[in-house]
Coordinates of C-alpha atoms in Angstrom, one line a residue:
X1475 CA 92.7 81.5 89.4
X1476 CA 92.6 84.0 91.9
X1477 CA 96.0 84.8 93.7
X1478 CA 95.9 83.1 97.1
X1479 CA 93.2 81.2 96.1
X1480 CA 94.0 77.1 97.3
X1481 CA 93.0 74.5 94.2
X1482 CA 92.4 70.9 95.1
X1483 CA 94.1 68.0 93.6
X1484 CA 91.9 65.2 93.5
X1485 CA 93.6 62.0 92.2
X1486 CA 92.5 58.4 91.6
X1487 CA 93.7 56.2 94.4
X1488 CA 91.7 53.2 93.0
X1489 CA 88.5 51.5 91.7
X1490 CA 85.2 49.7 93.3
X1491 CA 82.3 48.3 91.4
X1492 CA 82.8 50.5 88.4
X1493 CA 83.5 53.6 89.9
X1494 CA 87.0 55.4 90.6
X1495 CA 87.6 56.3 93.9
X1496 CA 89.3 59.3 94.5
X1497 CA 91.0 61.7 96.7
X1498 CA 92.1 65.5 97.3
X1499 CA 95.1 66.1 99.4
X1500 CA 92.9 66.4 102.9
X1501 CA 92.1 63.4 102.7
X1502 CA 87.8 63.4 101.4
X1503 CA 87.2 60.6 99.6
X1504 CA 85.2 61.2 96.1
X1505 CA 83.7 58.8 93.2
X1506 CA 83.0 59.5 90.0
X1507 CA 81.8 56.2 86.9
X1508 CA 85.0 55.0 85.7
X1509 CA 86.6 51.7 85.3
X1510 CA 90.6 50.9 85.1
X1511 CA 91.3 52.1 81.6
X1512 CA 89.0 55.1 81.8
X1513 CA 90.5 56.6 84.5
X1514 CA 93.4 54.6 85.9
X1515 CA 95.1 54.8 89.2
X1516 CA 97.3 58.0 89.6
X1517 CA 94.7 60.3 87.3
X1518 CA 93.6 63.8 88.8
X1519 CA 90.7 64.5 87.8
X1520 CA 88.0 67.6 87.5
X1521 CA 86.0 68.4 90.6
X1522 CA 83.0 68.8 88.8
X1523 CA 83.0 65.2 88.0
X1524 CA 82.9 64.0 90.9
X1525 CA 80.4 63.1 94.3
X1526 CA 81.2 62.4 97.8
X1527 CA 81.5 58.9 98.7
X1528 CA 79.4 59.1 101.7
X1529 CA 76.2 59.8 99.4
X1530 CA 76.9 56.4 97.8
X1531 CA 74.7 53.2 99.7
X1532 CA 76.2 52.0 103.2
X1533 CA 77.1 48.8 101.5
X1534 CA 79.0 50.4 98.8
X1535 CA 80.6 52.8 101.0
X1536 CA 81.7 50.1 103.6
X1537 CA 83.3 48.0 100.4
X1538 CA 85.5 50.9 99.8
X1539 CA 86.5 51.4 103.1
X1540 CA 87.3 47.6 103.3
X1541 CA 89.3 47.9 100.3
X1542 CA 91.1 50.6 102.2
X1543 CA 92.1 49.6 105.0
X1544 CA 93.2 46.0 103.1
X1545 CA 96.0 48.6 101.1
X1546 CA 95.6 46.3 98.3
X1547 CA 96.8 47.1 94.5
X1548 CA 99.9 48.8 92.4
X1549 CA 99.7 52.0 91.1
X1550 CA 101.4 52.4 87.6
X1551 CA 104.6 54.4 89.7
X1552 CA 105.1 51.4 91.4
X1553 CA 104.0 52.7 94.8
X1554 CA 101.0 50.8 96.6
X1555 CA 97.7 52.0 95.4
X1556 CA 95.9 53.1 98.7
X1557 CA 93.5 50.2 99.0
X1558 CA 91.7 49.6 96.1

């Protein structure tokens, strides 16, 4: 890494019709194939692995949003998983 170079974190906030769905610290929402016990809540993960949610179907992205917004789920720290 180059000094004064920013690196992302990009952490699993949850899962959606086998996929992880995760997040950097700005707030972009990613997905990459992964159920539960692949890639359970809490994981960061590579950036390479992942794709932007918005190139996933309308439907599938408007399930994820749903999921969300609900702020269903536990993470493993105990803290509410953010939605899904």
């Amino acid at each position: 890494m180059i000094l004064g170079q920013v690196q992302e974190d990009y952490e699993v906030i949850g899962h959606c019709g086998g996929k992880a769905v995760v997040w950097n610290e700005f707030g972009a929402l990613f997905y990459m194939q992964g159920t539960e016990q692949e890639a359970p809540a809490g994981t960061v993960v590579c950036r390479e692995y992942l794709m932007p949610v918005q190139s996933l179907p309308i439907e599938e992205q408007n399930q994820i949003a749903e999921l969300l917004l609900a702020g269903k789920g536990e993470k493993g720290d105990g803290k509410k998983e953010r939605g899904i």
